Coordinates of C-alpha atoms and ligand atoms in Angstrom, one line a residue:
X13 CA 109.4 -7.0 67.3
X14 CA 111.7 -9.1 65.3
X15 CA 113.5 -7.2 62.5
X16 CA 115.5 -10.2 61.7
X17 CA 113.0 -11.0 58.9
X18 CA 111.6 -9.0 56.0
X19 CA 108.1 -10.4 56.0
X20 CA 105.6 -12.5 57.9
X21 CA 105.8 -16.2 57.1
X22 CA 105.5 -19.7 58.5
X23 CA 107.7 -22.4 57.0
X24 CA 105.0 -25.1 57.8
X25 CA 102.7 -23.5 55.3
X26 CA 105.2 -23.2 52.5
X27 CA 106.6 -25.4 49.7
X28 CA 109.9 -26.9 50.8
X29 CA 113.0 -28.3 49.0
X30 CA 116.1 -29.8 50.6
X31 CA 119.7 -30.3 49.4
X32 CA 123.1 -30.7 50.8
X33 CA 124.3 -27.4 49.3
X34 CA 122.4 -24.3 48.5
X35 CA 124.3 -21.6 46.6
X36 CA 122.9 -18.1 46.3
X37 CA 124.1 -16.4 43.2
X38 CA 125.2 -17.5 39.7
X39 CA 128.4 -15.5 38.9
X40 CA 131.9 -17.0 38.9
X41 CA 131.9 -17.6 42.7
X42 CA 128.5 -19.2 42.8
X43 CA 128.7 -21.5 39.8
X44 CA 132.3 -22.6 40.4
X45 CA 131.4 -23.4 44.1
X46 CA 128.3 -25.3 42.8
X47 CA 130.3 -27.3 40.4
X48 CA 132.9 -28.2 43.1
X49 CA 130.1 -29.2 45.5
X50 CA 128.6 -31.4 42.8
X51 CA 132.0 -33.0 42.1
X52 CA 132.3 -33.7 45.8
X53 CA 129.1 -35.7 45.6
X54 CA 126.6 -33.3 47.0
X55 CA 123.2 -32.4 45.6
X56 CA 123.1 -28.7 44.9
X57 CA 120.5 -26.0 44.3
X58 CA 121.5 -22.6 42.9
X59 CA 119.1 -19.7 43.4
X60 CA 119.6 -16.6 41.3
X61 CA 117.5 -13.4 41.5
X62 CA 117.2 -12.9 37.7
X63 CA 118.6 -15.0 34.8
X64 CA 121.7 -17.2 35.4
X65 CA 123.8 -14.9 33.2
X66 CA 122.7 -11.6 34.8
X67 CA 125.8 -11.3 36.9
X68 CA 128.7 -9.0 37.6
X69 CA 131.0 -11.7 36.2
X70 CA 129.2 -11.6 32.8
X71 CA 130.0 -7.8 32.5
X72 CA 133.7 -8.1 33.6
X73 CA 135.9 -6.8 30.8
X74 CA 139.6 -6.4 31.6
X75 CA 140.4 -9.9 32.7
X76 CA 141.7 -12.2 35.3
X77 CA 145.1 -11.6 37.0
X78 CA 147.4 -14.6 37.2
X79 CA 151.2 -15.0 37.4
X80 CA 151.6 -16.9 34.2
X81 CA 154.3 -14.7 32.5
X82 CA 158.0 -15.7 32.2
X83 CA 159.1 -12.7 34.4
X84 CA 156.3 -13.0 36.9
X85 CA 155.7 -15.0 40.1
X86 CA 153.0 -15.4 42.8
X87 CA 155.3 -13.4 45.1
X88 CA 155.3 -10.4 42.7
X89 CA 151.6 -10.7 42.3
X90 CA 151.3 -10.8 46.1
X91 CA 153.4 -7.7 46.5
X92 CA 151.3 -5.7 44.0
X93 CA 148.1 -6.8 45.7
X94 CA 149.4 -5.8 49.2
X95 CA 150.5 -2.3 47.9
X96 CA 147.1 -1.7 46.3
X97 CA 145.3 -2.9 49.5
X98 CA 146.9 0.1 51.4
X99 CA 147.9 -1.8 54.6
X100 CA 144.7 -3.6 55.2
X101 CA 145.0 -6.9 53.3
X102 CA 145.2 -10.1 55.2
X103 CA 148.6 -11.3 54.1
X104 CA 147.7 -14.9 54.4
X105 CA 144.6 -14.5 52.3
X106 CA 146.6 -12.8 49.6
X107 CA 149.1 -15.6 49.7
X108 CA 146.3 -18.1 49.1
X109 CA 144.9 -16.1 46.2
X110 CA 148.2 -15.7 44.3
X111 CA 149.4 -19.3 45.0
X112 CA 146.2 -21.1 44.3
X113 CA 145.1 -18.8 41.5
X114 CA 147.1 -20.3 38.6
X115 CA 145.8 -23.8 39.3
X116 CA 142.2 -22.6 39.5
X117 CA 142.6 -20.7 36.2
X118 CA 144.1 -23.8 34.5
X119 CA 141.0 -25.7 35.7
X120 CA 138.8 -23.1 34.1
X121 CA 140.7 -23.5 30.9
X122 CA 140.2 -27.3 31.2
X123 CA 136.5 -26.7 31.4
X124 CA 136.6 -24.9 28.0
X125 CA 137.4 -21.2 28.7
X126 CA 139.3 -19.8 25.9
X127 CA 141.7 -16.9 26.6
X128 CA 143.3 -14.7 24.0
X129 CA 146.8 -15.8 22.8
X130 CA 149.5 -13.9 20.9
X131 CA 150.8 -16.8 18.8
X132 CA 153.4 -17.8 21.4
X133 CA 151.3 -18.2 24.5
X134 CA 148.6 -16.3 26.4
X135 CA 148.4 -12.6 25.5
X136 CA 148.9 -10.9 28.8
X137 CA 148.0 -7.2 29.3
X138 CA 148.8 -4.8 32.1
X139 CA 146.4 -2.8 34.3
X140 CA 146.8 -0.2 37.0
X141 CA 149.3 -0.9 39.9
X142 CA 150.5 -4.2 38.4
X143 CA 154.3 -4.4 38.0
X144 CA 154.0 -7.1 35.3
X145 CA 151.8 -8.0 32.3
X146 CA 149.6 -10.6 34.0
X147 CA 146.1 -10.1 32.9
X148 CA 144.5 -12.9 30.9
X149 CA 141.6 -11.8 28.7
X150 CA 139.1 -13.3 26.3
X151 CA 137.6 -12.0 23.1
X152 CA 139.6 -8.8 23.6
X153 CA 137.5 -7.2 26.3
X154 CA 134.8 -9.7 27.1
X155 CA 136.6 -11.9 29.7
X156 CA 133.8 -12.2 32.1
X157 CA 131.3 -13.2 29.4
X158 CA 133.6 -16.1 28.4
X159 CA 133.9 -17.4 32.0
X160 CA 130.2 -17.0 32.6
X161 CA 129.5 -18.9 29.3
X162 CA 131.7 -21.8 30.3
X163 CA 130.4 -22.1 33.9
X164 CA 126.8 -21.8 32.9
X165 CA 127.2 -24.5 30.3
X166 CA 129.0 -26.8 32.7
X167 CA 126.3 -26.2 35.3
X168 CA 123.5 -26.9 32.9
X169 CA 125.1 -30.3 32.0
X170 CA 125.5 -31.3 35.6
X171 CA 122.7 -33.6 36.8
X172 CA 123.4 -32.8 40.5
X173 CA 122.8 -29.1 40.1
X174 CA 119.3 -27.5 39.9
X175 CA 119.2 -23.8 39.1
X176 CA 116.2 -21.7 40.0
X177 CA 116.1 -18.4 38.2
X178 CA 114.1 -15.4 39.3
X179 CA 114.2 -16.5 43.0
X180 CA 114.8 -13.6 45.3
X181 CA 116.3 -14.7 48.7
X182 CA 114.3 -13.0 51.4
X183 CA 116.1 -14.2 54.5
X184 CA 118.3 -16.8 56.0
X185 CA 116.8 -19.3 58.4
X186 CA 119.1 -19.3 61.4
X187 CA 118.6 -20.8 64.8
X188 CA 121.3 -21.0 67.6
X189 CA 123.8 -19.4 65.3
X190 CA 123.4 -22.2 62.7
X191 CA 122.0 -21.7 59.2
X192 CA 119.4 -24.2 58.0
X193 CA 118.4 -22.7 54.7
X194 CA 116.6 -19.7 53.3
X195 CA 113.2 -18.3 52.6
X196 CA 113.0 -17.2 48.9
X197 CA 110.4 -15.4 46.8
X198 CA 109.7 -16.9 43.5
X199 CA 108.9 -14.0 41.2
X200 CA 107.2 -16.1 38.6
X201 CA 104.5 -17.5 40.9
X202 CA 104.6 -14.7 43.4
X203 CA 105.0 -17.2 46.3
X204 CA 107.5 -17.8 49.1
X205 CA 109.3 -21.1 49.3
X206 CA 111.7 -22.7 51.7
X207 CA 115.1 -24.1 50.6
X208 CA 116.8 -26.1 53.2
X209 CA 120.5 -27.1 53.1
X210 CA 123.3 -28.2 55.3
X211 CA 125.7 -25.8 53.6
X212 CA 124.4 -22.4 52.5
X213 CA 126.8 -20.4 50.3
X214 CA 126.3 -16.6 49.8
X215 CA 127.7 -15.6 46.4
X216 CA 125.3 -12.8 45.7
X217 CA 127.8 -10.2 44.3
X218 CA 128.4 -6.6 45.0
X219 CA 126.5 -3.4 45.8
X220 CA 127.3 -0.9 42.9
X221 CA 123.5 -0.5 42.5
X222 CA 123.4 1.5 45.7
X223 CA 124.9 4.3 43.6
X224 CA 123.2 6.1 40.7
X225 CA 126.4 6.0 38.7
X226 CA 127.9 2.5 38.7
X227 CA 129.3 -0.1 36.3
X228 CA 127.4 -3.1 37.8
X229 CA 124.5 -5.0 36.5
X230 CA 121.2 -4.0 38.0
X231 CA 121.1 -7.1 40.3
X232 CA 124.0 -5.7 42.3
X233 CA 122.2 -4.3 45.3
X234 CA 124.1 -5.8 48.2
X235 CA 121.3 -8.3 49.2
X236 CA 123.7 -11.0 50.4
X237 CA 125.3 -8.6 52.9
X238 CA 122.0 -7.3 54.1
X239 CA 120.4 -10.7 54.7
X240 CA 123.6 -12.0 56.4
X241 CA 123.7 -9.0 58.7
X242 CA 120.1 -9.3 59.6
X243 CA 120.6 -12.9 60.5
X244 CA 123.5 -11.9 62.8
X245 CA 126.6 -12.5 60.7
X246 CA 129.6 -10.2 61.1
X247 CA 130.4 -7.9 58.2
X248 CA 133.7 -6.1 57.7
X249 CA 135.3 -3.2 55.8
X250 CA 132.0 -1.8 54.6
X251 CA 133.5 1.7 54.0
X252 CA 135.7 0.4 51.2
X253 CA 133.8 0.9 48.0
X254 CA 136.0 1.1 44.8
X255 CA 135.1 3.7 42.3
X256 CA 136.4 2.8 38.8
X257 CA 138.0 5.9 37.2
X258 CA 136.7 5.4 33.7
X259 CA 133.0 4.7 33.0
X260 CA 131.4 6.1 29.9
X261 CA 130.1 9.6 30.7
X262 CA 127.6 10.5 27.9
X263 CA 124.2 12.0 28.5
X264 CA 121.5 9.3 28.0
X265 CA 124.1 6.4 28.1
X266 CA 124.6 4.0 31.0
X267 CA 127.9 4.2 32.9
X268 CA 129.3 1.5 30.7
X269 CA 132.8 0.4 31.9
X270 CA 135.7 1.5 29.8
X271 CA 138.2 -1.1 30.9
X272 CA 141.4 -0.3 32.7
X273 CA 143.1 -2.4 30.0
X274 CA 142.5 0.6 27.7
X275 CA 145.0 2.5 29.8
X276 CA 147.1 -0.6 30.1
X277 CA 147.4 -0.7 26.3
X278 CA 148.5 3.0 26.2
X279 CA 145.4 5.2 26.6
X280 CA 145.9 8.7 27.9
X281 CA 143.6 10.7 30.2
X282 CA 143.0 14.3 29.1
X283 CA 141.1 17.1 30.8
X284 CA 138.5 19.3 29.1
X285 CA 141.3 21.4 27.7
X286 CA 142.9 18.4 26.0
X287 CA 145.8 18.3 28.4
X288 CA 147.2 14.9 29.7
X289 CA 147.2 15.2 33.5
X290 CA 148.0 11.9 35.2
X291 CA 151.8 12.2 35.2
X292 CA 151.5 15.2 37.6
X293 CA 149.5 13.0 40.1
X294 CA 151.5 9.7 40.2
X295 CA 154.7 8.2 38.8
X296 CA 152.7 5.4 37.2
X297 CA 150.5 8.1 35.5
X298 CA 147.4 6.5 33.9
X299 CA 148.3 3.1 35.6
X300 CA 148.3 4.5 39.1
X301 CA 146.0 2.7 41.6
X302 CA 142.3 3.3 40.9
X303 CA 141.5 5.5 43.8
X304 CA 144.3 7.9 42.8
X305 CA 143.2 8.0 39.2
X306 CA 139.5 8.5 40.2
X307 CA 140.3 11.4 42.5
X308 CA 142.7 13.0 39.9
X309 CA 139.8 12.9 37.4
X310 CA 137.4 14.6 39.8
X311 CA 140.1 17.2 40.6
X312 CA 140.7 18.0 36.9
X313 CA 136.9 18.4 36.4
X314 CA 136.9 20.9 39.3
X315 CA 140.0 22.8 37.9
X316 CA 138.6 23.0 34.4
X317 CA 135.0 23.7 35.5
X318 CA 133.8 20.8 33.3
X319 CA 132.1 17.6 34.2
X320 CA 134.2 15.7 31.7
X321 CA 137.6 14.2 31.1
X322 CA 138.5 12.0 28.2
X323 CA 140.2 8.7 27.6
X324 CA 142.1 9.1 24.4
X325 CA 143.3 6.1 22.3
X326 CA 143.2 7.8 19.0
X327 CA 147.0 7.3 18.8
X328 CA 146.7 3.5 18.9
X329 CA 146.5 1.5 15.7
X330 CA 143.0 0.7 14.5
X331 CA 144.1 -3.0 14.4
X332 CA 145.0 -3.0 18.1
X333 CA 141.7 -1.3 19.0
X334 CA 139.7 -3.8 16.9
X335 CA 141.5 -6.8 18.4
X336 CA 141.6 -5.7 22.0
X337 CA 138.4 -3.6 22.5
X338 CA 135.7 -4.9 20.2
X339 CA 133.0 -4.7 22.9
X340 CA 133.9 -1.2 24.0
X341 CA 134.2 -0.1 20.4
X342 CA 130.8 -1.5 19.5
X343 CA 129.1 0.0 22.6
X344 CA 130.5 3.5 22.0
X345 CA 129.5 3.3 18.3
X346 CA 125.9 2.9 19.5
X347 CA 126.3 6.4 20.9
X348 CA 127.9 7.7 17.7
X349 CA 131.3 7.6 19.2
X350 CA 134.1 6.2 17.0
X351 CA 136.9 5.5 19.5
X352 CA 139.5 5.4 16.7
X353 CA 139.0 9.1 16.2
X354 CA 137.0 10.4 19.2
X355 CA 138.4 10.6 22.7
X356 CA 135.9 8.8 25.1
X357 CA 134.2 11.0 27.7
X358 CA 134.6 9.2 31.1
X359 CA 133.9 9.7 34.8
X360 CA 134.4 7.6 37.9
X361 CA 131.5 5.3 38.9
X362 CA 131.0 2.8 41.8
X363 CA 132.5 -0.5 40.7
X364 CA 133.4 -3.0 43.4
X365 CA 132.9 -3.7 47.1
X366 CA 136.0 -4.6 49.0
X367 CA 134.1 -5.3 52.2
X368 CA 131.3 -7.7 52.9
X369 CA 130.4 -10.7 55.0
X370 CA 133.4 -11.5 57.1
X371 CA 134.9 -15.0 56.4
X372 CA 138.0 -16.9 57.3
X373 CA 140.3 -18.4 54.6
X374 CA 137.9 -21.2 53.9
X375 CA 134.8 -19.1 53.5
X376 CA 133.2 -19.8 56.9
X377 CA 131.2 -16.8 58.3
X378 CA 130.4 -16.2 61.9
X379 CA 127.3 -18.4 61.5
X380 CA 127.7 -22.1 61.4
X381 CA 126.7 -23.7 58.0
X382 CA 126.8 -20.3 56.3
X383 CA 129.7 -19.6 53.9
X384 CA 130.4 -16.7 51.6
X385 CA 132.6 -16.1 48.6
X386 CA 133.1 -13.6 45.8
X387 CA 132.2 -9.9 46.0
X388 CA 129.7 -10.2 48.9
X389 CA 132.3 -11.7 51.1
X390 CA 135.3 -10.3 52.9
X391 CA 138.2 -12.6 53.6
X392 CA 140.4 -9.5 53.8
X393 CA 142.1 -10.3 50.5
X394 CA 141.6 -6.9 48.9
X395 CA 142.2 -4.7 51.9
X396 CA 141.2 -1.1 51.4
X397 CA 141.5 -1.2 47.6
X398 CA 141.4 -4.2 45.2
X399 CA 144.1 -4.6 42.6
X400 CA 142.6 -4.6 39.1
X401 CA 141.5 -8.0 37.8
X402 CA 141.9 -9.8 41.1
X403 CA 138.1 -10.1 41.6
X404 CA 137.4 -13.0 39.2
X405 CA 140.4 -14.8 40.7
X406 CA 139.0 -14.3 44.2
X407 CA 135.7 -15.9 43.3
X408 CA 137.4 -19.0 42.0
X409 CA 140.0 -19.5 44.7
X410 CA 137.8 -18.9 47.7
X411 CA 134.7 -20.5 46.2
X412 CA 136.8 -23.7 45.6
X413 CA 138.1 -23.6 49.2
X414 CA 134.5 -23.6 50.6
X415 CA 133.7 -27.0 49.4
X416 CA 136.9 -28.4 50.8
X417 CA 136.0 -27.0 54.2
X418 CA 132.3 -27.9 54.0
X419 CA 133.2 -31.6 53.4
X420 CA 134.8 -31.7 56.8
X421 CA 131.9 -29.8 58.3
X422 CA 129.4 -32.3 56.8
X423 CA 131.3 -35.3 58.3
X424 CA 130.2 -34.3 61.8
X425 CA 126.7 -33.0 60.8
X426 CA 123.8 -33.9 63.0
X427 CA 120.6 -33.3 61.0
X428 CA 118.0 -31.2 62.8
X429 CA 114.8 -29.9 61.5
X430 CA 113.4 -26.6 62.8
X431 CA 110.4 -24.7 61.6
X432 CA 110.6 -20.9 61.4
X433 CA 107.9 -18.2 61.5
X434 CA 107.4 -14.5 61.9
X435 CA 103.9 -12.9 62.4
X436 CA 104.7 -9.8 64.3
X437 CA 105.7 -7.4 61.5
X438 CA 103.3 -4.7 60.7
X439 CA 101.2 -4.5 57.5
X440 CA 102.9 -3.6 54.2
X441 CA 103.4 0.2 54.2
X442 CA 102.3 2.6 51.6
X443 CA 105.7 3.4 50.1
X444 CA 106.6 4.4 46.5
X445 CA 109.7 2.1 46.4
X446 CA 110.8 3.3 43.0
X447 CA 110.9 6.9 44.2
X448 CA 112.7 5.9 47.4
X449 CA 115.3 3.9 45.5
X450 CA 116.0 6.8 43.2
X451 CA 116.4 9.1 46.2
X452 CA 118.7 6.6 47.9
X453 CA 121.1 6.1 44.9
X454 CA 121.4 9.9 44.3
X455 CA 122.1 10.5 47.9
X456 CA 124.7 7.7 48.0
X457 CA 126.6 9.3 45.1
X458 CA 126.6 12.7 46.7
X459 CA 127.3 11.8 50.3
X460 CA 129.0 8.4 50.4
X461 CA 130.8 8.6 47.0
X462 CA 134.5 8.8 46.1
X463 CA 135.0 12.0 48.1
X464 CA 133.5 12.0 51.6
X465 CA 133.3 14.3 54.6
X466 CA 131.8 14.2 58.1
X467 CA 128.7 16.4 57.4
X468 CA 127.8 14.5 54.2
X469 CA 128.0 11.2 56.0
X470 CA 125.9 12.4 58.9
X471 CA 123.3 13.6 56.4
X472 CA 123.4 10.1 54.9
X473 CA 122.8 8.5 58.3
X474 CA 119.9 10.9 58.9
X475 CA 118.4 9.7 55.6
X476 CA 118.6 6.1 56.8
X477 CA 117.2 7.0 60.2
X478 CA 114.2 8.5 58.6
X479 CA 113.4 5.2 56.9
X480 CA 114.2 2.9 59.9
X481 CA 110.6 2.2 60.7
X482 CA 110.3 0.5 57.4
X483 CA 112.4 -2.4 58.9
X484 CA 109.4 -3.1 61.1
X485 CA 107.0 -3.7 58.2
X486 CA 106.4 -6.8 56.3
X487 CA 107.1 -6.1 52.6
X488 CA 105.3 -8.2 49.9
X489 CA 107.1 -7.4 46.7
X490 CA 110.7 -8.3 45.5
X491 CA 111.2 -4.6 44.6
X492 CA 110.3 -3.5 48.1
X493 CA 112.5 -6.1 49.6
X494 CA 115.4 -5.0 47.4
X495 CA 115.0 -1.4 48.5
X496 CA 114.9 -2.5 52.2
X497 CA 118.2 -4.4 51.6
X498 CA 119.7 -1.4 49.9
X499 CA 118.8 0.8 52.9
X500 CA 120.3 -1.7 55.3
X501 CA 123.6 -2.1 53.3
X502 CA 123.9 1.7 52.5
X503 CA 123.6 2.5 56.2
X504 CA 126.5 0.1 57.0
X505 CA 128.6 1.7 54.3
X506 CA 127.9 5.2 55.6
X507 CA 128.3 4.3 59.2
X508 CA 131.7 2.7 58.6
X509 CA 132.8 5.6 56.4
X510 CA 131.9 8.1 59.2
X511 CA 133.7 6.1 61.8
X512 CA 137.0 5.8 59.8
X513 CA 138.5 9.3 60.4
X514 CA 141.3 8.9 57.9
X515 CA 141.8 8.3 54.1
X516 CA 142.9 4.9 52.9
X517 CA 142.5 3.0 49.6
X518 CA 139.0 3.5 48.3
X519 CA 137.9 5.5 51.3
X520 CA 138.7 9.2 51.0
X521 CA 137.7 11.8 53.5
X522 CA 138.5 15.5 52.7
X523 CA 138.4 16.3 56.4
X524 CA 141.0 13.5 57.1
X525 CA 143.0 13.4 53.8
X526 CA 145.9 11.2 55.1
X527 CA 146.1 7.6 56.3
X528 CA 146.6 7.3 60.1
X529 CA 148.6 4.5 61.6
X530 CA 146.1 3.9 64.4
X531 CA 143.5 3.1 61.7
X532 CA 145.4 0.2 60.3
X533 CA 142.6 -2.0 61.5
X534 CA 139.2 -3.2 60.4
X535 CA 135.7 -2.1 61.3
X536 CA 133.4 -5.1 62.0
X537 CA 129.7 -4.8 62.5
X538 CA 127.3 -7.3 64.0
X539 CA 123.6 -6.7 64.5
Ligands
SIN7 C1 138.3 -3.3 34.1 O1 138.3 -4.0 33.0 O2 138.8 -2.2 34.2 C2 137.7 -3.9 35.3 C3 138.6 -5.0 35.8 C4 138.5 -5.0 37.3 O3 137.6 -4.4 37.9 O4 139.3 -5.7 37.9

């Protein structure tokens, strides 16, 4: 049995393409890396599982953190990032992020990204756990969309880059711990294809979609982590999922993100009785680190016996609201909520994955020729809890570094051509994948959510055990493959969460509510 693959195939029978670089994913990390690779002279193919703009980047609101302010510096940015990371950040990785970040952001501006200004310079906002105003934003609260627009446009102009949409990556083609390309499923034609490359870059985004309540686009199902793990790559820090404190909590509405910048501009959190509660939980009140705010909200819900708290900005001037939060304002209005006069009902929701495919500081994974950047990767830069608005910056900085390292790797490259096949998986099973997916995401919210305990995590692992035999079956649809990947990734999260018998950053255990010095270390899994 070879559970290294998701379906039976033989590369000799399939359509094949070959490039120097293959980038999987089209968010900030993927497209920036693709542009850098093309600039370095390589031919590049980008595969993306839906449309190019269907990414986590496109949905990012608050902004991109960068030490541009007069009273700011990379050293201060570093300090805040390390504090948020709760003792688990790789200090060197954080140093790279904060020092190289400003240059990468200037490059983005050079490509055409327009960030909001206040008449004197960039308008910088504050978010949770930042000691300075250092968050650049665009069109008020649509920062990610502006970055996605610019990178998509640049990519479309670039003759060296081909983008294939609706291509779902099934598995990596790895032999002797070297990656030679991928097997992908073209949803339009319903066929599998082989994409060969010397350098394969995973930039597939996060895994919020493993949870029923999340702020992510629907593509965020942790595929990159699952396929890398199946192929034998090391994954790290899988227990650290960040739950954003304030997602819209209205019956019938998606958990739309209500940006942290809303609190940064002076919004108050109030419980169901209308009382402001954050000052009693943390000296930074509404701007405390995300995990603290998220747990405080859940506690207030329990105390008041309500499933709601409210984010109140009715005291801000309508001009500020219009200028800073046009997107949030418009979305809430669709649900008959006027944020100028109505407090916004909010609740925590899964938002960001700190862990992922383990990399070094230049994006190399434990498999030769396989690199990773952005949310699916883990260079250790976010530790146990990511500082607000450091994620877009991470995609840029570490994406850019990959191409610098890959150029060296390519100098000594000895081309080899292998064929790959799998014919021993069992026939497609009779499984209602839509129902299984629903069961999985509800279970993840309940047992592997912002508040965890040993018995819940064991129940989660029993759930995964029950579906293990599915890994021995060939699956013929993209939806089925996605659910298989979700099972794989969810199990890694639950297993790491059970192993870590302490609370730290985004990982909170009621049965071990404090951090433990002995646990100031990482959990690394390898298949
Ligand atoms: C937000 O706007 O609150 C999200 C920013 C982030 O996740 O860093």
